[in-house]
Coordinates of C-alpha atoms and ligand atoms in Angstrom, one line a residue:
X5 CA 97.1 93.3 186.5
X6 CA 100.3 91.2 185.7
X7 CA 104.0 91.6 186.3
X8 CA 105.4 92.7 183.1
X9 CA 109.1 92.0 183.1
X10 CA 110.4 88.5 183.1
X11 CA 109.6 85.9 185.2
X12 CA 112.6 85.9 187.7
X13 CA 114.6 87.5 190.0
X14 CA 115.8 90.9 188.7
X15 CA 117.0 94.4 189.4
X16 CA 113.4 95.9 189.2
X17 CA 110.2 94.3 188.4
X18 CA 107.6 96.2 187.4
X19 CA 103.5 95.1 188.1
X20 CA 101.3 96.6 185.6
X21 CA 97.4 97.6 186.5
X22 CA 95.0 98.5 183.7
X23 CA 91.4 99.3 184.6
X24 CA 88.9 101.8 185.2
X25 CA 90.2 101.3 189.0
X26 CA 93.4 101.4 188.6
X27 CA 94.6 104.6 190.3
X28 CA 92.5 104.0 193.5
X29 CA 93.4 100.5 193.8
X30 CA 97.2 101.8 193.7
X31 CA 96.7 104.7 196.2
X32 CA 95.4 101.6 198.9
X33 CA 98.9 100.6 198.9
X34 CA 100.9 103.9 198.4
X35 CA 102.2 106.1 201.2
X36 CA 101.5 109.1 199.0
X37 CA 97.7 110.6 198.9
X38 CA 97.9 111.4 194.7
X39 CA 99.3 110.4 191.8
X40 CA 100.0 113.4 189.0
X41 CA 99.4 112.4 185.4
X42 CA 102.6 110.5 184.2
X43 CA 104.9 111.6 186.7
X44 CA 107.2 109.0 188.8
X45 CA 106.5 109.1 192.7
X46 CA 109.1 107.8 194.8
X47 CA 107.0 105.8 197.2
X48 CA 106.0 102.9 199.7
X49 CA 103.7 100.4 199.1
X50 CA 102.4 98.3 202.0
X51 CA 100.2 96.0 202.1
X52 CA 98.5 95.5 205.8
X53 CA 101.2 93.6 207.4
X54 CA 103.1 96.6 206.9
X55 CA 106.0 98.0 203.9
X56 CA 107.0 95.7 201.4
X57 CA 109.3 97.5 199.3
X58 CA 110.4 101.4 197.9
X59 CA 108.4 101.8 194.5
X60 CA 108.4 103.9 191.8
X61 CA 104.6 104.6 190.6
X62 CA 103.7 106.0 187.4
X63 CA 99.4 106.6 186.9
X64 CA 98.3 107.3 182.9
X65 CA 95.0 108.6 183.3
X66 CA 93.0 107.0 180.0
X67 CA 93.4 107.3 177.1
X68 CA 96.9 108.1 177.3
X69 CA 98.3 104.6 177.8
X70 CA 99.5 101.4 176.2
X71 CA 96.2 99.7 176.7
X72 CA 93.9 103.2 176.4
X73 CA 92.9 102.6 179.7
X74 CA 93.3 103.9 183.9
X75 CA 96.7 102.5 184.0
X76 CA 99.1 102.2 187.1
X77 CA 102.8 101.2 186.5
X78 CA 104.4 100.0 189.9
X79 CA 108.4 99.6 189.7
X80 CA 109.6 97.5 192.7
X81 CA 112.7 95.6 193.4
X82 CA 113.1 92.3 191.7
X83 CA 112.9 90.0 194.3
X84 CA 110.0 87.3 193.6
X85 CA 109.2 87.5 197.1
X86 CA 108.4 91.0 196.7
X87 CA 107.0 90.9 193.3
X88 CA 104.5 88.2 194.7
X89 CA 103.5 90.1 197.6
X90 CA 102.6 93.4 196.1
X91 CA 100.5 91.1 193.4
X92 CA 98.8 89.0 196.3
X93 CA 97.8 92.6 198.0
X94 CA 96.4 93.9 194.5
X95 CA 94.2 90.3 194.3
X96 CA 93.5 90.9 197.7
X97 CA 91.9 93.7 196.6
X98 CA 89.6 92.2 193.8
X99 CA 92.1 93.4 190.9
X100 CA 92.3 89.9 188.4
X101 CA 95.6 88.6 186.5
X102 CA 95.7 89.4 183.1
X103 CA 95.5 86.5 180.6
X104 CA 98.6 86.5 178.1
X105 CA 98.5 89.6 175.7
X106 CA 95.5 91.5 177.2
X107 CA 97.2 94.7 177.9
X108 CA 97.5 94.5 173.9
X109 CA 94.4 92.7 173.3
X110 CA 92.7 96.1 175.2
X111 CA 94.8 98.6 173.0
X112 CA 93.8 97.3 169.9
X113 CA 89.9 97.2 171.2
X114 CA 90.1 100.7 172.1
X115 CA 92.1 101.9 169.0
X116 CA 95.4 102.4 170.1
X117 CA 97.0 99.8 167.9
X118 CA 95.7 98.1 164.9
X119 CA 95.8 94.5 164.5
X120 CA 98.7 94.4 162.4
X121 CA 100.1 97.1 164.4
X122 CA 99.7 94.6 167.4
X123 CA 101.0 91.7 165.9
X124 CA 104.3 93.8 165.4
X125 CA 104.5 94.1 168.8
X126 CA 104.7 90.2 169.4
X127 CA 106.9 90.3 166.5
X128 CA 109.7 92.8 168.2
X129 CA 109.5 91.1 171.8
X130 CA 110.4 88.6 169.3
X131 CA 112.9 89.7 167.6
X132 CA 116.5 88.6 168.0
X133 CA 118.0 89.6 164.8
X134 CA 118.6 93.2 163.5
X135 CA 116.8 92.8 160.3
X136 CA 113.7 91.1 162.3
X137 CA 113.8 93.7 164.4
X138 CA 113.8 96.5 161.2
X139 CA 110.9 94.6 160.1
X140 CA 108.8 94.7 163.7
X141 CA 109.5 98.0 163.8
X142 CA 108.3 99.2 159.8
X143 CA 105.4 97.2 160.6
X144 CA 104.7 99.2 164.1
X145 CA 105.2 102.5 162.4
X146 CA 102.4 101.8 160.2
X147 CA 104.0 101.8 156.9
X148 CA 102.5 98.7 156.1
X149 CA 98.9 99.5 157.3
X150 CA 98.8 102.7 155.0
X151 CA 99.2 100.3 152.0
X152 CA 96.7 98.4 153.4
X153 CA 94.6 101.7 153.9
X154 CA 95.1 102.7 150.1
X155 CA 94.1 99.3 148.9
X156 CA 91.1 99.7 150.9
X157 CA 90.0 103.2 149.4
X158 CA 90.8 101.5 146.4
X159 CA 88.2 99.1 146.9
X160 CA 85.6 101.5 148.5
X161 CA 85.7 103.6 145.7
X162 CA 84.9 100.3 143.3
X163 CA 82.0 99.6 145.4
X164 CA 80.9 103.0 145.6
X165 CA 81.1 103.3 141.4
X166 CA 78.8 100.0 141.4
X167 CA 75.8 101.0 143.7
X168 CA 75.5 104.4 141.9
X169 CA 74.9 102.4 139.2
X170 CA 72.9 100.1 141.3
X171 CA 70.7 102.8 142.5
X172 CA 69.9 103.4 138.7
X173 CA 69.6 100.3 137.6
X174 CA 65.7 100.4 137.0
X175 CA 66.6 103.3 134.4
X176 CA 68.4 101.0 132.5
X177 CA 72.0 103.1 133.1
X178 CA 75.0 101.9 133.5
X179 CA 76.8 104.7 135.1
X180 CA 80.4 103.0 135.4
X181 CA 82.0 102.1 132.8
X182 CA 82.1 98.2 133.3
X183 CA 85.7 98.3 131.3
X184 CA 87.0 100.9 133.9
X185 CA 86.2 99.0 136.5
X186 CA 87.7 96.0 135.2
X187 CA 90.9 98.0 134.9
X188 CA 90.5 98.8 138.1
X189 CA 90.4 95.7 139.7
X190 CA 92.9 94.5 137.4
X191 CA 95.4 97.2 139.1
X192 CA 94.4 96.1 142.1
X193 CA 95.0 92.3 141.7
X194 CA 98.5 93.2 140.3
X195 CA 98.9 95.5 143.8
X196 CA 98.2 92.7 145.9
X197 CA 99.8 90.0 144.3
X198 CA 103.6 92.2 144.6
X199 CA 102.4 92.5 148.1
X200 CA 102.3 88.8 148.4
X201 CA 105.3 88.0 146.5
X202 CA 107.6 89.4 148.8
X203 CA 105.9 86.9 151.6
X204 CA 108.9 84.5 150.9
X205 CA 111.5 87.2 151.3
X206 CA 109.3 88.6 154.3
X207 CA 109.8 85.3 156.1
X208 CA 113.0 84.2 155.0
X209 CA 114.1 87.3 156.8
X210 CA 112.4 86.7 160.0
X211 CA 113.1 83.1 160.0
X212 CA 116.3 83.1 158.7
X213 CA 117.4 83.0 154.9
X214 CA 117.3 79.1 153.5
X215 CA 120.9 77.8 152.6
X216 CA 121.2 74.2 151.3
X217 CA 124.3 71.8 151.3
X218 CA 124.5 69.3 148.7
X219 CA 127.4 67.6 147.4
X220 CA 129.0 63.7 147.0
X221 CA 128.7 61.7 150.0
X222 CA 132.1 62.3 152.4
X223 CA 132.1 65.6 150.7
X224 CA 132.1 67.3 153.8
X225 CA 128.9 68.6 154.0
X226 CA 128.1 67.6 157.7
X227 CA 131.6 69.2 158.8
X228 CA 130.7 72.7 157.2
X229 CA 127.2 73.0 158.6
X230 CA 128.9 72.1 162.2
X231 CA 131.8 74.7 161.0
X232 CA 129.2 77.1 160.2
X233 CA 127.6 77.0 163.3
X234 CA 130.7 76.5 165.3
X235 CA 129.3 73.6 167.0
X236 CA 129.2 69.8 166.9
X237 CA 126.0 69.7 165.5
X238 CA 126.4 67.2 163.0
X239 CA 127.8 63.5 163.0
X240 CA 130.8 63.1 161.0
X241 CA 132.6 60.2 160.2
X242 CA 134.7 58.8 157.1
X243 CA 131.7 56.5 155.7
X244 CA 130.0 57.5 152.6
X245 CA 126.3 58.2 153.6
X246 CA 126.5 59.1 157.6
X247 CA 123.7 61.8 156.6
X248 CA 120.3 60.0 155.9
X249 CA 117.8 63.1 157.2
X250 CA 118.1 66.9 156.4
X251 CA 119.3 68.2 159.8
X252 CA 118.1 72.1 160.1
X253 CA 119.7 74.7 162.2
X254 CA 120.1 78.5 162.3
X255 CA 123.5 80.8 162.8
X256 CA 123.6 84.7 161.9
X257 CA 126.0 86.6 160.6
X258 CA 126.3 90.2 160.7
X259 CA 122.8 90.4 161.7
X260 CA 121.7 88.6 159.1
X261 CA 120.4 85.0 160.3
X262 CA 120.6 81.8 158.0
X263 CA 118.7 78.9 158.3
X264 CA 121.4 76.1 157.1
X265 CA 120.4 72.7 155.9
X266 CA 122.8 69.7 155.7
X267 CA 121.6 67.5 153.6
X268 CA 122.2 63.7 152.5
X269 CA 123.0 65.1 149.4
X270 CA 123.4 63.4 145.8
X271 CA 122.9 60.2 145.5
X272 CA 120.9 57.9 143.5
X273 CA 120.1 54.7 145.4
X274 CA 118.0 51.6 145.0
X275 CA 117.6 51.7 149.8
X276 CA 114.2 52.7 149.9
X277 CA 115.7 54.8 153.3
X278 CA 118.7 56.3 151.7
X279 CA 115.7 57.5 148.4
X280 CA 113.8 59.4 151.1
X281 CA 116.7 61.0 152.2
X282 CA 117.3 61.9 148.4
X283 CA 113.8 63.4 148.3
X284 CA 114.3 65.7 151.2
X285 CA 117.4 66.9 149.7
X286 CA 115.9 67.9 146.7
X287 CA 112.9 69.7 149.3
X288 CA 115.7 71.5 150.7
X289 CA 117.0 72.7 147.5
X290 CA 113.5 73.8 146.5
X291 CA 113.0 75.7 149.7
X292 CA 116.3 77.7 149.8
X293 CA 117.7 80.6 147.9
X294 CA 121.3 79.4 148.1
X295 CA 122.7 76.3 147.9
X296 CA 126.6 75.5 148.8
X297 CA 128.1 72.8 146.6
X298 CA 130.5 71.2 148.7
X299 CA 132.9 68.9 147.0
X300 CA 136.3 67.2 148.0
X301 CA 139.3 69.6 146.7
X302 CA 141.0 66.2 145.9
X303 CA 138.9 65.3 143.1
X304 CA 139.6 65.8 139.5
X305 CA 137.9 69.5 138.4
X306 CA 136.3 68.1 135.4
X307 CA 134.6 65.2 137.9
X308 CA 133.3 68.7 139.7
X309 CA 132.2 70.4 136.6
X310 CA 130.2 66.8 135.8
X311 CA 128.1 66.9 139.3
X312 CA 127.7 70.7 139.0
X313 CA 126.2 69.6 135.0
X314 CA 124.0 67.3 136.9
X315 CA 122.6 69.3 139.8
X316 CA 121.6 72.2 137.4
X317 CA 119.8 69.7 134.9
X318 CA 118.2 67.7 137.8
X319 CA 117.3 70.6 140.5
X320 CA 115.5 73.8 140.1
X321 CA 117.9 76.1 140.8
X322 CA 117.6 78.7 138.7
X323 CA 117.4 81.8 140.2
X324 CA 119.0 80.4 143.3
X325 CA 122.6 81.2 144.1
X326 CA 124.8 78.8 144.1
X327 CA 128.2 78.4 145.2
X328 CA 130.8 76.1 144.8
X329 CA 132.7 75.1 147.7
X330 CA 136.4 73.0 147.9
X331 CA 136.6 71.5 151.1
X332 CA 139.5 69.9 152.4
X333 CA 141.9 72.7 151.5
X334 CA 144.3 71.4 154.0
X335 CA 144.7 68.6 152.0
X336 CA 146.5 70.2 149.6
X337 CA 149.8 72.5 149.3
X338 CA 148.5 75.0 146.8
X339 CA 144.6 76.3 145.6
X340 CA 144.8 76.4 142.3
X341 CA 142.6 79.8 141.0
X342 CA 139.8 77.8 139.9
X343 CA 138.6 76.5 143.2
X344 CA 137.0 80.0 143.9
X345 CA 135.7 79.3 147.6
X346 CA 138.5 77.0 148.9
X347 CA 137.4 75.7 152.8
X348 CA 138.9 73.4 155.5
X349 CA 135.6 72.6 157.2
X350 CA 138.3 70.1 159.8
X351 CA 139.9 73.1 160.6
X352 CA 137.5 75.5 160.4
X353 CA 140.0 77.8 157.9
X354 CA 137.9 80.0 155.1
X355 CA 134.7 79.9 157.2
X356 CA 134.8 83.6 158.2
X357 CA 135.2 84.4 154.4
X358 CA 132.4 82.3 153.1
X359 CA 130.1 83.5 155.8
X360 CA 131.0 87.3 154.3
X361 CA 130.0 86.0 151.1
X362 CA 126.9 84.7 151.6
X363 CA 125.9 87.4 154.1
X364 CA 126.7 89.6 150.8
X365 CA 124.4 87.9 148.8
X366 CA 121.8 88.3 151.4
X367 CA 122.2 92.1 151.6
X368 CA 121.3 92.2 148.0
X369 CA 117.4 91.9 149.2
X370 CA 115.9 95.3 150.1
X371 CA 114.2 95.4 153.2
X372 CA 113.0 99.0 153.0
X373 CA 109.8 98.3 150.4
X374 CA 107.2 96.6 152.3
X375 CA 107.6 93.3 153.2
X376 CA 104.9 91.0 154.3
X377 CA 106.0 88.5 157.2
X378 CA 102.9 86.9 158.3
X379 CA 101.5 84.2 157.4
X380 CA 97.7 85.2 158.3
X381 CA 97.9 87.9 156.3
X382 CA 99.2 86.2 153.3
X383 CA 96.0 84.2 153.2
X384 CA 94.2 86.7 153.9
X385 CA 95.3 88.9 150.6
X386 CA 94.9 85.2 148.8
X387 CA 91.0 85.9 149.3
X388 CA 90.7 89.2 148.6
X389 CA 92.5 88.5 145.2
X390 CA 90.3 85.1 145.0
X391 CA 87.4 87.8 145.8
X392 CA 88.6 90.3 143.2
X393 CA 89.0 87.8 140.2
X394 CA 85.0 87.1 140.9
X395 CA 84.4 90.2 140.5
X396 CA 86.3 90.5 137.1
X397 CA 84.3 87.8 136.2
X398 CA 81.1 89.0 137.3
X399 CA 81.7 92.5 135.4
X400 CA 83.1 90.8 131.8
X401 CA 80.0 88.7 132.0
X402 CA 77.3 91.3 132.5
X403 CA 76.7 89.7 136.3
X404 CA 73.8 92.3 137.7
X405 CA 76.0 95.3 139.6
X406 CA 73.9 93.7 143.2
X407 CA 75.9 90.1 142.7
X408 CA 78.8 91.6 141.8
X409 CA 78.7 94.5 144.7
X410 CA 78.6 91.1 147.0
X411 CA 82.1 89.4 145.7
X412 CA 83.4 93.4 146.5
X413 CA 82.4 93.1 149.7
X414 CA 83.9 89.8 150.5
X415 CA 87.0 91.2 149.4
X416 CA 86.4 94.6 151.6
X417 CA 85.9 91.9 154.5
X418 CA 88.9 89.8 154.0
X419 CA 91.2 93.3 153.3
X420 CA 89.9 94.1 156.9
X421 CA 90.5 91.0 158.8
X422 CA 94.2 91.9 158.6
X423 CA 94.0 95.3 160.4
X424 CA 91.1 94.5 162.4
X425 CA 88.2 96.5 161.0
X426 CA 86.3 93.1 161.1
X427 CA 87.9 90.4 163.3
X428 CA 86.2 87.5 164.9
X429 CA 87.1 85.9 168.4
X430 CA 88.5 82.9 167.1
X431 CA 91.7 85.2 165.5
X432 CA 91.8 87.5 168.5
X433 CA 92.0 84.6 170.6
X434 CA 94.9 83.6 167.9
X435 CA 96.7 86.1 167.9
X436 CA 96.7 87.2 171.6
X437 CA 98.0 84.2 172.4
X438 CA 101.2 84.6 170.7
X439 CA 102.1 87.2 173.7
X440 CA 103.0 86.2 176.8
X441 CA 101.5 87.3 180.5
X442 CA 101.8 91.3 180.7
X443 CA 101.9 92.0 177.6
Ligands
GTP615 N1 141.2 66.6 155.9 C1 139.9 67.0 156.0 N2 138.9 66.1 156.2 C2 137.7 66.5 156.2 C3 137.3 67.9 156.1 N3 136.0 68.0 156.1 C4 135.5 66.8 156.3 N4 136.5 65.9 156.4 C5 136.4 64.4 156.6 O1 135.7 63.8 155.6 C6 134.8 62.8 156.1 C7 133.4 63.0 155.7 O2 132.9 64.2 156.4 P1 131.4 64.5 156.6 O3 131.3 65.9 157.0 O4 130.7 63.4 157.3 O5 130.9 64.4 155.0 P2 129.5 64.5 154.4 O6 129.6 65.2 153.1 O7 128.5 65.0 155.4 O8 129.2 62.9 154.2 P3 127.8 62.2 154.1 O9 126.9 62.6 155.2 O10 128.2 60.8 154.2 O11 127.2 62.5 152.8 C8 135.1 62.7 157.6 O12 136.0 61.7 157.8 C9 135.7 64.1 157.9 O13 136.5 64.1 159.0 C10 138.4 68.8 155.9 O14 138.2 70.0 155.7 N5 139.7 68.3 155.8
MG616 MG1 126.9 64.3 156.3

């Protein structure tokens, strides 16, 4: 039993109970005599002291609820006083609290959910952003788990193709083709590697898309970030070098979210402090797709042209987008057409229109192939893979079928840690704990 709406005061709370006793625990407290199958009663509950508030009650005989269960659903007013004493009756009563995430923990156990199926759940109670939402949900639906399924199959069929040879092996037969099966597993590696490639993408849209400032020292760089996110985030003053550390912060923009990072930017210094701030810069640039050159509209253009010169010989940015950004447009009485993305970071003037462009470069990622977004299941495709190239091995170098039948089923075992089929208590316990109480 838990209350499953926030912890708070609210217009209705409701107290969840999951169990085989459930239903007659409810009826104790109801003023009705039965519950039908997922209909709402209109009710009392009392406790015996007397009424303590109007309810709504909803009873989903098992299976046919969230956790697969007896399940009672009790709506009540939000008051905590009430909340607390329609839970103190049900303990009263031997029900138990539930621990964070049991209600899913109990789905997945009896098969309503898969394990990748729950971990989208913690993922949309989660979610703040539309595209982390569209992502929770794709992963819910299952679109995700039937690649899984197939890669599986895949695998299955491997194995089944090496014990039938296996099972002959005394006749001296070899009844797969080794080099088909190397094929195979070749296809598969490929399979699960373009899975795993789009991890980066995956997270960069839950966790918001890496941009990077760089730029000459007084640039402006601090004032954009704290323009970008419309907030004094930043310190900004008029001495070259006021950023030492990368400072990190998220803002979204038409749904998209972006994880901005201001940077100490480009400078080559003999202060062993002001060198590690150089070295974070260049982690920052690493990390992110786009980077925002920021320079001072003041300067000569061909000075500009220089630094650009010398970030793309000294960073790795190719691939990345990058932008070049005049700030300090109010310095000036006209933009001349070269200065593409002209700013005033002081004034906050041109913001609106860089934060369209860079939302438009976002959009040019498609979220409707499957994107992978976790992190344990990016390992866990990094062993199945690891798993696979041992048995690549094991067939180019005539490895007996038994050995190589073992590397299979190591990658069989990691494919299934992700949707459950084999799952151990320490990544239950893991995972679970992500949700919070009545969930
Ligand atoms: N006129 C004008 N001044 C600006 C603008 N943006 C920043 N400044 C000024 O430029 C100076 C440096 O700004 P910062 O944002 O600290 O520059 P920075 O690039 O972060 O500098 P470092 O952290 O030292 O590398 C400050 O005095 C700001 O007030 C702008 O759009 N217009
Ligand atoms: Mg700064």
């Amino acid at each position: 039993m838990a209350i499953s709406t926030p912890r708070g005061v609210g217009g209705v709370a409701v107290v969840r109970l999951s169990g085989p006793q459930a239903k007659e625990l409810a009826l104790r407290h109801l003023s009705t005599d039965t519950l039908a199958p997922r209909h709402s009663h209109f009710t009392r509950f009392s406790d015996s002291e007397g009424m303590i508030d109007e309810v709504l009650a909803v009873w989903f005989p098992a299976p046919h609820s969230y956790t697969g269960e007896e399940m009672v659903e009790i709506s009540c007013h939000g008051s905590l006083y009430v909340q607390q004493a329609i839970v103190q009756s049900l303990l009263d009563d031997g029900a138990r609290l539930a621990e964070a995430g049991e209600f899913t923990l109990r789905a997945f156990t009896n098969g309503k959910l898969n394990l990748s199926q729950a971990e989208a759940v913690a993922d949309l109670i989660d979610a703040v952003t539309p595209a982390q939402h569209r992502l929770a949900v794709s992963q819910l639906r299952g679109g995700y788990a039937q690649t899984l399924r197939e890669l599986r199959q895949q695998l299955l069929d491997l194995t089944s193709l090496l014990e039938l040879e296996l099972d002959f092996s005394q006749e001296d037969v070899e009844f797969a083709d080794r080099r088909q099966l190397v094929r195979l597993v070749d296809t598969l590696s490929i399979r699960i590697n373009e899975l795993r490639s789009t991890f980066q993408q995956g997270n960069a849209l839950k966790r918001g898309i890496p941009v990077a400032i760089v730029g000459r020292p007084n640039a402006g760089k601090s004032s954009l970030l704290n323009a970008l996110l419309n907030d004094n985030r930043a310190i900004v003053s008029p001495i070259p070098g006021t950023t030492r550390d990368t400072i990190e912060e998220t803002f979204t923009a038409d749904g998209v979210t972006f994880r901005i990072i201001d940077t100490a930017g480009l400078r080559r210094s003999d202060d062993p402090l002001e060198a590690m701030g150089v070295r974070r810069t260049l982690a920052a640039v690493v990390q992110s797709d786009i980077i925002l050159f920021v320079y001072d509209i003041t300067e000569p253009f061909s000075q500009v042209l220089d630094d650009v010169q010398e970030i793309q010989d000294a960073y790795p940015i190719k691939g990345k987008h990058l932008f070049l950004v005049a700030n300090k447009a109010d310095l000036v009485q006209e933009i001349k057409p070269f200065h593409h993305i002209a700013v005033s970071a002081k004034e906050s003037v041109g913001i609106d229109r860089l934060k369209g462009m860079l939302v438009k470069v976002a959009g040019q990622a498609n979220t409707d192939d499957v994107i992978l977004t976790n992190a344990r299941h990016y390992e866990a495709l990094g062993r199945v893979d690891q798993a696979l190239r041992q048995v690549a091995l094991g067939l180019q170098t005539s490895l007996p079928s038994d050995l190589v039948a073992i590397d299979l089923r190591d990658a069989l075992y990691h494919l299934g840690t992700i949707t459950g089929e084999v799952a151990n208590d320490e990544v239950l316990t893991n995972i679970f704990s992500r949700f919070c109480i009545g969930k």
